[in-house]
Structures are given as structure tokens and as C-alpha cells.
XYZ file of C-alpha atoms in Angstrom:
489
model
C -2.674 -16.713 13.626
C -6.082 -18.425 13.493
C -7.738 -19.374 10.868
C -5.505 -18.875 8.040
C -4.205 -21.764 5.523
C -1.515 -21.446 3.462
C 1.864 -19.756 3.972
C 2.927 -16.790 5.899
C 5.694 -15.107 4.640
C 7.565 -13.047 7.623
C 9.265 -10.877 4.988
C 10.716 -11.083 1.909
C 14.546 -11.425 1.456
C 17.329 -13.208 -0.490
C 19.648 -12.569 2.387
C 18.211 -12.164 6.114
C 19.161 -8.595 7.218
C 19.663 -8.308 11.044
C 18.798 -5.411 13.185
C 16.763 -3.517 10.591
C 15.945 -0.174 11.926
C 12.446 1.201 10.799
C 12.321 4.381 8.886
C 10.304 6.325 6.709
C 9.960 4.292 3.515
C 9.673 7.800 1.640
C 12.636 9.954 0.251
C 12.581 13.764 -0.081
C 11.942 14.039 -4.116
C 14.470 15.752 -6.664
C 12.911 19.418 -7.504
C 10.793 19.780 -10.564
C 13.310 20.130 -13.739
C 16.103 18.449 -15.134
C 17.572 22.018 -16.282
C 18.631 23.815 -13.401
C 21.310 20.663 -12.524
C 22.349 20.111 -16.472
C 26.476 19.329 -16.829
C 26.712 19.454 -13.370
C 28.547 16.315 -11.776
C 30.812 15.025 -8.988
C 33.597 12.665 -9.622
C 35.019 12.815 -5.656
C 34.406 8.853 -5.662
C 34.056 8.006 -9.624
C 37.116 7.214 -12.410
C 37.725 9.114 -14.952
C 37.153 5.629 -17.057
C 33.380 4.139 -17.430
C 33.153 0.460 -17.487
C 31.294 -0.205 -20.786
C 28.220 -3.099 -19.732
C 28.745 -6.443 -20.726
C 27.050 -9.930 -20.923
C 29.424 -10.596 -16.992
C 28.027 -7.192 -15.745
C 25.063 -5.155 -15.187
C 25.098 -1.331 -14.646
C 22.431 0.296 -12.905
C 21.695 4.247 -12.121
C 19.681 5.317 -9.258
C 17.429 8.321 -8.975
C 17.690 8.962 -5.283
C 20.087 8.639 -2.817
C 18.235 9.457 0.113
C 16.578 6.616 2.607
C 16.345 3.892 -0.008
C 18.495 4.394 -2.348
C 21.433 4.477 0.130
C 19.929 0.837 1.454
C 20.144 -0.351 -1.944
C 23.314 0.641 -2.235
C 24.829 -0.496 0.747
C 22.747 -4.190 0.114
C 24.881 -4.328 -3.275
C 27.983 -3.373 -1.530
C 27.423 -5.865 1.115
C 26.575 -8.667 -0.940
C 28.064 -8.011 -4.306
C 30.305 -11.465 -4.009
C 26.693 -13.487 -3.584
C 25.164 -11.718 -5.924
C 27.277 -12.354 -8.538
C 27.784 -15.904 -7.405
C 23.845 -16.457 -7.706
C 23.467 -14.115 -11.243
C 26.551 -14.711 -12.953
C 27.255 -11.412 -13.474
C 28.866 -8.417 -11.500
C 26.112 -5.624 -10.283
C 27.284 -2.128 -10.432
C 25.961 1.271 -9.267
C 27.329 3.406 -12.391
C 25.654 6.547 -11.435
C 23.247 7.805 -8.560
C 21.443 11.445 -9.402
C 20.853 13.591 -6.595
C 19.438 16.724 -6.243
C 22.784 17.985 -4.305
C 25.808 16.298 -4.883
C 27.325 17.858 -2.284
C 25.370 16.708 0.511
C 26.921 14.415 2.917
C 25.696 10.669 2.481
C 24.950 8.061 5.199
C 26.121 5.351 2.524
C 29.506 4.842 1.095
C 29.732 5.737 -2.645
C 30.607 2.575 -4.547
C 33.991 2.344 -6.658
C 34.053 3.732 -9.888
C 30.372 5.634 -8.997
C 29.465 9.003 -10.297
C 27.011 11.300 -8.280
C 25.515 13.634 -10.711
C 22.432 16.328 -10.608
C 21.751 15.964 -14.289
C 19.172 13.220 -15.020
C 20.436 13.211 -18.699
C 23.332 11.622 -17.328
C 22.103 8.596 -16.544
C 19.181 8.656 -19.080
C 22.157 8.832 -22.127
C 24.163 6.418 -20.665
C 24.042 3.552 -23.389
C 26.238 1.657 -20.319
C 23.987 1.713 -18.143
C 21.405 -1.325 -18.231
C 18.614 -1.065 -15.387
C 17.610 2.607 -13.816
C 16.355 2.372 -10.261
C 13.564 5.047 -9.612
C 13.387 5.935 -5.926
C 13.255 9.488 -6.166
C 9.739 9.523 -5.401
C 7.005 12.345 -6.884
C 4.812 11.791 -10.317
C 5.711 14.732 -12.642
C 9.828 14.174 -12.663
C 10.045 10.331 -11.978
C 7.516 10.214 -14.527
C 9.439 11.885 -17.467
C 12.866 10.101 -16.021
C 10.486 6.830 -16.134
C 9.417 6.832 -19.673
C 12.325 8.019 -21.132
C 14.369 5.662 -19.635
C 11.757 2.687 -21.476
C 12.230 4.541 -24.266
C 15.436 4.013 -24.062
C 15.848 0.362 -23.729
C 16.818 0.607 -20.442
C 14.578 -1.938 -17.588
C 12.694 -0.022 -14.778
C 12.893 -1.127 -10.625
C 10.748 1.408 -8.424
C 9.056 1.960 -5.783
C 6.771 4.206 -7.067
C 3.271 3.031 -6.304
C 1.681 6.880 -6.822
C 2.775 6.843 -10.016
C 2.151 3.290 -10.777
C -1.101 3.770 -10.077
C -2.206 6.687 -11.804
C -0.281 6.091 -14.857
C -0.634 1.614 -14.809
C -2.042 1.911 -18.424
C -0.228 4.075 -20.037
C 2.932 2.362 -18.338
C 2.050 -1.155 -19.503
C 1.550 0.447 -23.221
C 4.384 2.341 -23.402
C 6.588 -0.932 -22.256
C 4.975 -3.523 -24.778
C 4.941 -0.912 -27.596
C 8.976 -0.160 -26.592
C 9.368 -4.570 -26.610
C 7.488 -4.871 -30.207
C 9.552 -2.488 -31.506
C 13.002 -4.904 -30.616
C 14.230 -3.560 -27.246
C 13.794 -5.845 -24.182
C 12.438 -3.649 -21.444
C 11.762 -4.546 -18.010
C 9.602 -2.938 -15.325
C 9.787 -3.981 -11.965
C 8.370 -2.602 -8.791
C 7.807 -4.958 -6.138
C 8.732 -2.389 -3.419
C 5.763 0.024 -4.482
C 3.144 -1.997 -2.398
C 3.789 -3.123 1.077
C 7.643 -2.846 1.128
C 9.377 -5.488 2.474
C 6.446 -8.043 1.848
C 6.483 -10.419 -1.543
C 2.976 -9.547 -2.902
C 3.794 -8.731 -6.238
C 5.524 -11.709 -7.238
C 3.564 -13.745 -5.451
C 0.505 -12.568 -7.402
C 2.393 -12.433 -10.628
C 3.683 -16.724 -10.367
C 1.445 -18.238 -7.335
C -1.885 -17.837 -8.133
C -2.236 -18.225 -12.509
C -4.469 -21.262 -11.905
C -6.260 -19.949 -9.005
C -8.992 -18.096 -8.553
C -9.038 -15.298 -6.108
C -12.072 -14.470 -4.613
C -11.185 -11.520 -1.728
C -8.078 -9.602 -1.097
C -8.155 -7.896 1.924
C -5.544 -6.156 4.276
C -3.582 -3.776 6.518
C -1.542 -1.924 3.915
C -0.725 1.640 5.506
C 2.422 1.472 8.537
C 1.209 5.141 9.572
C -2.425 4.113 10.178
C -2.226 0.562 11.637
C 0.283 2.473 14.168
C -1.770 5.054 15.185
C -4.543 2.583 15.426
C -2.594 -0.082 17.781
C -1.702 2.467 19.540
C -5.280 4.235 20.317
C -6.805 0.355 20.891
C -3.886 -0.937 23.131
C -2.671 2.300 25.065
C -6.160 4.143 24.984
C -4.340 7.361 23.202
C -6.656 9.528 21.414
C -6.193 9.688 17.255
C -4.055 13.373 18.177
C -1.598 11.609 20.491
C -0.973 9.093 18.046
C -0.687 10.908 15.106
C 1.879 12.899 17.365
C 3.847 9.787 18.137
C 3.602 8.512 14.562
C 5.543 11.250 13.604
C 8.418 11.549 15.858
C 9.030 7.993 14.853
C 8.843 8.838 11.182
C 6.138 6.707 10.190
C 4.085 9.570 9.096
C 4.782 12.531 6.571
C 4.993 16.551 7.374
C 1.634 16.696 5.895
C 0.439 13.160 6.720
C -3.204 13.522 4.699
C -2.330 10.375 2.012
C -1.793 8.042 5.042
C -4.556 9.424 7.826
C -6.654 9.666 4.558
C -6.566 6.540 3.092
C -4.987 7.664 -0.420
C -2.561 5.722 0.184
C -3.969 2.283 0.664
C -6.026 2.630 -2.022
C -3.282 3.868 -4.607
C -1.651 0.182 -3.213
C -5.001 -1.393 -3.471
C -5.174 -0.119 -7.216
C -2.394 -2.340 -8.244
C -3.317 -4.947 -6.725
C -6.568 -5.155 -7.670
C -5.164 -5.686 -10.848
C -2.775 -8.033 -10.534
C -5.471 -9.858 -8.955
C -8.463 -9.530 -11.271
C -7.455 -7.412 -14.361
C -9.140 -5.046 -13.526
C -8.269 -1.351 -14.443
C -10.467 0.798 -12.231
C -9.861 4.775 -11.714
C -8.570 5.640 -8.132
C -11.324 7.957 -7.568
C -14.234 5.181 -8.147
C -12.796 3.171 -5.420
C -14.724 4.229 -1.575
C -11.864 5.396 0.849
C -12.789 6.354 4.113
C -9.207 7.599 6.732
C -9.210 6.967 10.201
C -9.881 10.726 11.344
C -13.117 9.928 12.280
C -12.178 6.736 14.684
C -12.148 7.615 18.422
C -11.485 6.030 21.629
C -15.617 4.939 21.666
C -15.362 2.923 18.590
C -12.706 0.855 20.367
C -14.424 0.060 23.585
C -17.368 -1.085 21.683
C -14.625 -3.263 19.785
C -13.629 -4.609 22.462
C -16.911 -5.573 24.220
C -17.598 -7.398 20.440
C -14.142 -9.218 20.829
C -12.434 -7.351 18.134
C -10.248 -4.405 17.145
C -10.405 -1.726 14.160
C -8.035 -1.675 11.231
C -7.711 0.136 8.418
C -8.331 -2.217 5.952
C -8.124 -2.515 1.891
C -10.510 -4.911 0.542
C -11.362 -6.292 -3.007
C -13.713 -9.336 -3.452
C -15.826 -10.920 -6.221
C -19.691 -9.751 -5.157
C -21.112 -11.631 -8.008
C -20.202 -12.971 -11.937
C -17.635 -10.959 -13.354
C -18.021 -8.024 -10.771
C -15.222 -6.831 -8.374
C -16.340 -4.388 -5.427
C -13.452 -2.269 -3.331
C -13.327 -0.114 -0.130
C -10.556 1.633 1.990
C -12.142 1.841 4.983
C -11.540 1.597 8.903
C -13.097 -1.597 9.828
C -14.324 -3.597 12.636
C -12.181 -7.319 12.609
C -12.898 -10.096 14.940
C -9.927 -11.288 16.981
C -10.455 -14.422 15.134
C -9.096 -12.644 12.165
C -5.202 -13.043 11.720
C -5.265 -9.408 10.582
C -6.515 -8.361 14.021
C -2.965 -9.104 15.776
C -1.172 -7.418 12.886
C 0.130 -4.321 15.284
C 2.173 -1.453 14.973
C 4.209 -0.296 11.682
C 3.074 -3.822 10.342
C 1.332 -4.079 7.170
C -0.070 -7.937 6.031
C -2.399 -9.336 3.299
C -4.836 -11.887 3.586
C -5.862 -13.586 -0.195
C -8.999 -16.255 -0.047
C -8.965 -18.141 -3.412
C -9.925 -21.617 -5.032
C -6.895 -23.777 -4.653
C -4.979 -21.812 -1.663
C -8.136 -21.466 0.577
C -6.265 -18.709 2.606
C -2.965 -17.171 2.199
C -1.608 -14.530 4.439
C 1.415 -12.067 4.067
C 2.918 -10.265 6.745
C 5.806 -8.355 7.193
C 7.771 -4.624 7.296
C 5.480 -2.230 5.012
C 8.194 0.629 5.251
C 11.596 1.649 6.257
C 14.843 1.940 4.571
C 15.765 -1.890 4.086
C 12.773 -3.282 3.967
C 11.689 -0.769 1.029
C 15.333 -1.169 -0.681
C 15.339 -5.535 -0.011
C 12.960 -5.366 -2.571
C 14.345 -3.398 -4.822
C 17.437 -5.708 -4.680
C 14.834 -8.461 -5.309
C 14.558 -7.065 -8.559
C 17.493 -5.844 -9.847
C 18.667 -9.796 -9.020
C 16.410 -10.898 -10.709
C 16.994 -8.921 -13.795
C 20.470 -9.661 -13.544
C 19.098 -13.269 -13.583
C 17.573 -12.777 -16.557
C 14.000 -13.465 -15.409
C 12.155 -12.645 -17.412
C 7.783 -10.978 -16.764
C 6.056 -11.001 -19.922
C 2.975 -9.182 -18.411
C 4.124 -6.906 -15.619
C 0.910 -5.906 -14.334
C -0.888 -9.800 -15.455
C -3.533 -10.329 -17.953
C -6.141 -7.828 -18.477
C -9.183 -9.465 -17.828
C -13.021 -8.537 -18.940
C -14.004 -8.242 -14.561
C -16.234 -5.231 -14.077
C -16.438 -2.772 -11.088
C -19.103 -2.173 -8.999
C -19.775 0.079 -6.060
C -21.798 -1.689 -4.039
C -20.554 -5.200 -1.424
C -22.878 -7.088 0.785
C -21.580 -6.845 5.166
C -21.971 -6.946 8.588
C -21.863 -3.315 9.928
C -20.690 -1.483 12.790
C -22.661 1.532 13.370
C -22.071 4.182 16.030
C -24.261 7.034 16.386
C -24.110 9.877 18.688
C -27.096 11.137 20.369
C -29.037 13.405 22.424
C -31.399 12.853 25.003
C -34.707 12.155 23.390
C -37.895 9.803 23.431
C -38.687 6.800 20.551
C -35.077 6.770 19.252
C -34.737 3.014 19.327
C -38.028 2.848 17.724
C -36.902 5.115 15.156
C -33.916 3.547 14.301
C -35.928 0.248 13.834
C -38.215 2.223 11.498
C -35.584 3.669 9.170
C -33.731 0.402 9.320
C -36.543 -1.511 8.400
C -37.511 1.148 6.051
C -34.616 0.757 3.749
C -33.781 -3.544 4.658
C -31.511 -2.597 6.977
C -31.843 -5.549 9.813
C -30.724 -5.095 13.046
C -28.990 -7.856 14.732
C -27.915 -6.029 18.217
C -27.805 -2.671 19.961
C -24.963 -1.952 22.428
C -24.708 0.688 24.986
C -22.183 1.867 27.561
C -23.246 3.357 30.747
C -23.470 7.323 29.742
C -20.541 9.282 31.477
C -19.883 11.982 29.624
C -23.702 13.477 27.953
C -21.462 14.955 25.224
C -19.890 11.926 24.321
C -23.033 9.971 24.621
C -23.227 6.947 21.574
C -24.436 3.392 21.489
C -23.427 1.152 18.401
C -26.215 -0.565 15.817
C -24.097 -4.184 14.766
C -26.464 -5.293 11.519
C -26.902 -8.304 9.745
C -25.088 -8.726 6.566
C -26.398 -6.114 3.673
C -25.583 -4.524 0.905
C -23.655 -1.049 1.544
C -26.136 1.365 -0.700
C -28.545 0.294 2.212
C -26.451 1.088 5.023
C -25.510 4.667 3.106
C -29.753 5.329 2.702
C -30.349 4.368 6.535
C -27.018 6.466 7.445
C -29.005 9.847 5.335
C -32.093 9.737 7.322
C -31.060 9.131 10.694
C -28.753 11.350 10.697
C -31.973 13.937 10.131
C -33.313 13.656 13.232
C -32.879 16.279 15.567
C -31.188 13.687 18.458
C -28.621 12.662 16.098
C -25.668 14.487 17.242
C -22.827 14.820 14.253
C -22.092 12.298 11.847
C -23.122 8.243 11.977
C -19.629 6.830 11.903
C -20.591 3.012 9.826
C -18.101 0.752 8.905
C -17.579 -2.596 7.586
C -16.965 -6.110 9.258
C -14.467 -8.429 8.428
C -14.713 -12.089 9.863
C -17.905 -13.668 11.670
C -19.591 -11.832 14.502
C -22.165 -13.639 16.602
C -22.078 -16.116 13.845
C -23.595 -13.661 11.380
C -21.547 -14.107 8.150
């Protein structure tokens, strides 16, 4: 990649996994209600004895054995001797809860293991030391969750919906559990990006730094469907079609195609990066729906491509600006060959200059490589005093200074160049270059407005009244830029 200083991390492992298959990074959650499954237990691959925890072993219990919770366990399995040799201690899978025990696994149950349907059993299980959340959902994992801190007991997921609606009242509940004498955990590097080390790396690499933009491709569904409309022309139905035969998007695929969520992802890390607690709902998302084959060619005769990108940068003292949007990137831009189910993070800061991560966003081991990540490093003993970093005094604004890429649709009709010019100029809007393809297709008739770089309530003001005029055929599709065009930024 060009441009970038610093390190590129391929993916994150302890131990290099071979031949990793790519699936979907999301497991079927356990139905609402711990009653309908109470007492009810299978013991097909369990003794009748329980191995009490001890200062040579760690016990965990998983909540979910579906995708990634059968790659953790078969990680453990395979490395167990390592593992112990690099922690001291044994790791053992004491329980896994299940919403039917007796469905068939594609993992082997560990020795001495106990499938069980009742979430009690795990949750009053004083031998049990870490519980492993990847059951997925916020009303259920949430209660398991909290009880479990309660509890004493330290917290891996990979949870990042309910990380991010409930970050405060997480981070309470876990130092109030600590000042009252337990020593609670909570881990969750798997909850953003998967198989890449952002977490970490923004919890230890970057205290005496100062970062000043986060940006990047944080969604395997969308930058799929987006390679695949840039590089094989599809349209956004074709590749939403393929998307999902592969398994990178959902039955109802509306958080991904929406941008939900990339900007539950950018949520945490917007803290972990600033301090800054901001709701979900303040922050601009924008899906790819509206991106067509159109935008692309116009991409292309710029030099770039379109991601869907999460941003956060400083805009001014103390204030932090954000934006899920589709957005045009100049093939200058190591983000712009990012392709496929890939997700990657660019950080600019102080003392780093530029930092980009890249690696597997989704899929079974990816997703479970760094859940192991944690769980070794609990058995470790490492110890996070702040999971989510300082809380700092950073306020949010809505409002960012860019370059942007507008296309409008149009109908035949005198003076519209002039009256772009006019409403542009009306609200500061300059204009730095008009492209046009030849016309083919009347219906599909658009040119693109590229602007010089201005603030984003502008861009929405010029947007309003253009689209008002009578030639102006649907919506005025404008999004950001990201990296120098023509020299402009």
C-alpha cells in the first residue's frame, strides 16, 4: 500500500491458522428465556466429577456453540499443550450452553465438558472462572453478561451490539463489581473487526499519542458487494445475491447494507480512541443502497473506487466529528485496494504518522482467534484496568469539513449548470469540476459535481434546493472524499 507509515498487521494470531475458511462471523442466538431450558443438561461427553478451578487451571463456559464457539473450542483443543506452556496454567471448556443439546456439533466436545440448555448452569458455577459470550442478541446475552460480572466471573465476547448500546453501563457495572473486592475482567477484542488487533492495539499502542482520524472499511458484507459492483460491473441486487450464498450477509441483511453495523463498531472505537461516549443515533450513517453502477464509472474516470467507510477525526479543539458513509477514495489510499470480505483501519496520529490494520473482519476462526486472544491472556493474568480507556472531556459535533462527490440525476432542461453554480455559490459551496458521460440511457442520465473541501451542513443546504428544481430527477446521491483529489485537500 501507498502512503501509509507504520505497521500493517495481516491478522492477528498467537498461532498462524492455515486454510481458514470464511464464514459468517454471526451465530444463530439462544431464544429469549433462561426458563424454558432450566435442569435440563447433557452429560453424553462430560464426568460425573467437576474439576474444582485452581491457581494451574482456568475454567471457562461458553454461551454458544454454533460458528464461533465451536472455533474456539477446537483452537483450545488444538493448542491446549502451547497454551499452557505460554500461561502456566491448563485451559478448560467446563460447560458450553446451547439452545439444543441435542443437535449434532461440527466440533468435538472437550473431555470432561458438559453441554447444558440452562444458563444458570454456568452462571452458578463457582468453578468456572471466565464465561465466553458468543451467543449473540442484546436482551439474553445481556442478562447472562451482567450476571456473570456480578458474579466475579471475567467476560470475553464478541458482542459489539451490545457493547455498544450498553458501553456505560458495562464499564460501571465492572468497576463498581472490582471496588467491591472481586477481580473482573471484560474482554472483547473480537466485537470489532474480527480477526484484526484493533482493540488492543488502541488500548497499549497509542497512550502517548495523539490520534487525530480513524477511518476505515469495517463491514465484510458491504466492502464485498462493493468490490464486486466496481470490479465485475454487477449491479448492488446481484451482489447482495452473491453476498449471501457465500454467507457474508444475514437473512435480513439491513444492519450491514445499512450501515448499523459499522457504526455500532465505530462507537467503540471512537472511544477507545478519544473518550468519547456518543449515542449511536447522533452519529450520520448513510448504507450503500443508494450506490449504483454510475457512481463507479465516475470513480473510475477520478482514479478511485467507493468504500463504505467509518470515519472519526478531530475537526477542531476538543471536538470529534463521525460519519458511516459510502465514500469516494483515491487509489492512492491503501484502503482503496482493501477488496472483498476484507475489513482494515487506517489511524493518523502524532507519533505513528499512519498506521494501518488489515485483515479477516468475519468468519469462524478469525472471529474465535480473538477470542482465544483473550481468554490467553486472562489466563496470563494480564491484567486492563480501563477496558474501554480513559474517559476523556472530547465533545461531538455533527458537522466535518471535505471534498465531495456529488451525482445528480437530471432531466433535459436549459440553465442547469448555471443553476447549480447559483445554489452552490449561494450556500459556499465551491465547485472545483463537473464531469459528464456521454448520455446513453435518458433515464439514467447524471453528471457528478466534485467540490472543494467544505463543511458538510453546506453540502446538506445545497443538496435541499437543488433537489427542488423540476430537472432534478430523484435524490442527489453526495458523499464524502477520503485522500487528495486533483490536489484539493
Amino acid at each position: 500500500f501507498k502512503n501509509t507509515v507504520g505497521m500493517m498487521i495481516m491478522c492477528r494470531s498467537l498461532f498462524v491458522l492455515s486454510s481458514l475458511a470464511i464464514t459468517n462471523a454471526f451465530v444463530t442466538p439462544l431464544s429469549h428465556g433462561k426458563l424454558a431450558f432450566a435442569g435440563v443438561r447433557n452429560h453424553a461427553s462430560s464426568s460425573s466429577t467437576l474439576k474444582m478451578s485452581s491457581d494451574d487451571t482456568m475454567r471457562i463456559g461458553i454461551f454458544g456453540g454454533g460458528v464461533v464457539g465451536g472455533g474456539i473450542v477446537e483452537i483450545l483443543q488444538k493448542n491446549a499443550v502451547a497454551f499452557e506452556n505460554l500461561t502456566g496454567k491448563k485451559i478448560e471448556v467446563g460447560k458450553i450452553c446451547v439452545r439444543d443439546a441435542s443437535k449434532p456439533r461440527d466440533f468435538e466436545i472437550p473431555p470432561n465438558c458438559e453441554v447444558v440448555t440452562d444458563y444458570d448452569a454456568i452462571l452458578n458455577d463457582d468453578t468456572l472462572d471466565v464465561v465466553v459470550e458468543v451467543m449473540g442478541g442484546t436482551t439474553d446475552a445481556k442478562k447472562i453478561m451482567y450476571d456473570a460480572i456480578k458474579k466475579g466471573k471475567s467476560i470475553v465476547t464478541a458482542n459489539k451490539a451490545l457493547i455498544a448500546a450498553s458501553l456505560v453501563e458495562i464499564e460501571k457495572l465492572v468497576e463498581d463489581t472490582n471496588a467491591a473486592g472481586k477481580d473482573v475482567e471484560f474482554r472483547y477484542e473480537a466485537a470489532v473487526c474480527g480477526g484484526i488487533p484493533i482493540i488492543r492495539s488502541l488500548q497499549s499502542d497509542f497512550p502517548g499519542d495523539d490520534i487525530t482520524k480513524l477511518s476505515g472499511i469495517i463491514n465484510g458484507c458491504t466492502n464485498y458487494m462493493l468490490t464486486a459492483m466496481d470490479q465485475k460491473a454487477q449491479s448492488y441486487d446481484d451482489a447482495l445475491a452473491d453476498a449471501s450464498k457465500l454467507g457474508y450477509a444475514e437473512a435480513d441483511p439491513t444492519l450491514d447494507v445499512g450501515g448499523f453495523d459499522a457504526r455500532s463498531k465505530l462507537k467503540i472505537l471512537m472511544r477507545l480512541a478519544y473518550g468519547l461516549d456518543v449515542e449511536e443515533e447522533e452519529i450520520s450513517v448513510r448504507g450503500i443502497t443508494e450506490v449504483t453502477k454510475v457512481d463507479f464509472e465516475y470513480a473510475k474516470m477520478l482514479g478511485g473506487t467507493i468504500k463504505l467507510i467509518g470515519c472519526a477525526q478531530k475537526v477542531g479543539d476538543n471536538k470529534i466529528a463521525a460519519y458511516v458513509s459510502p465514500t469516494y477514495v483515491t487509489n492512492d489510499d491503501s484502503l482503496a485496494s482493501v477488496n472483498g470480505a476484507t475489513n482494515a483501519i487506517e489511524i493518523e496520529s502524532s507519533n505513528l504518522v499512519s498506521s494501518t490494520y488489515i485483515g479477516q473482519g468475519a468468519g469462524r476462526y478469525p472471529t474465535a482467534n480473538s477470542c482465544i486472544n483473550d481468554i490467553v491472556a486472562l489466563a496470563k493474568g494480564d491484567k486492563t484496568q480501563l477496558p474501554f480507556n480513559q474517559k476523556g472531556d472530547a465533545k461531538f459535533v455533527n458537522d466535518f469539513d471535505s471534498v465531495f462527490f456529488m451525482r445528480i440525476g437530471y432531466r433535459d432542461a436549459l440553465g442547469i449548470t448555471r443553476q447549480c453554480g447559483e445554489i452552490c455559490e449561494k450556500f459556499g459551496v465551491s465547485i472545483h469540476s463537473i464531469l459528464q458521460n456521454p448520455v446513453t440511457n435518458r433515464d439514467d442520465a447524471a453528471f457528478v459535481i466534485i467540490t472543494e473541501k467544505v463543511p458538510v451542513s453546506s453540502i446538506k443546504k445545497a443538496v435541499a434546493e437543488l433537489e427542488s428544481f423540476d430537472w432534478c430527477r430523484g435524490s442527489i446521491f453526495a458523499i464524502p472524499v477520503l485522500g487528495e483529489i486533483y490536489g484539493s485537500q
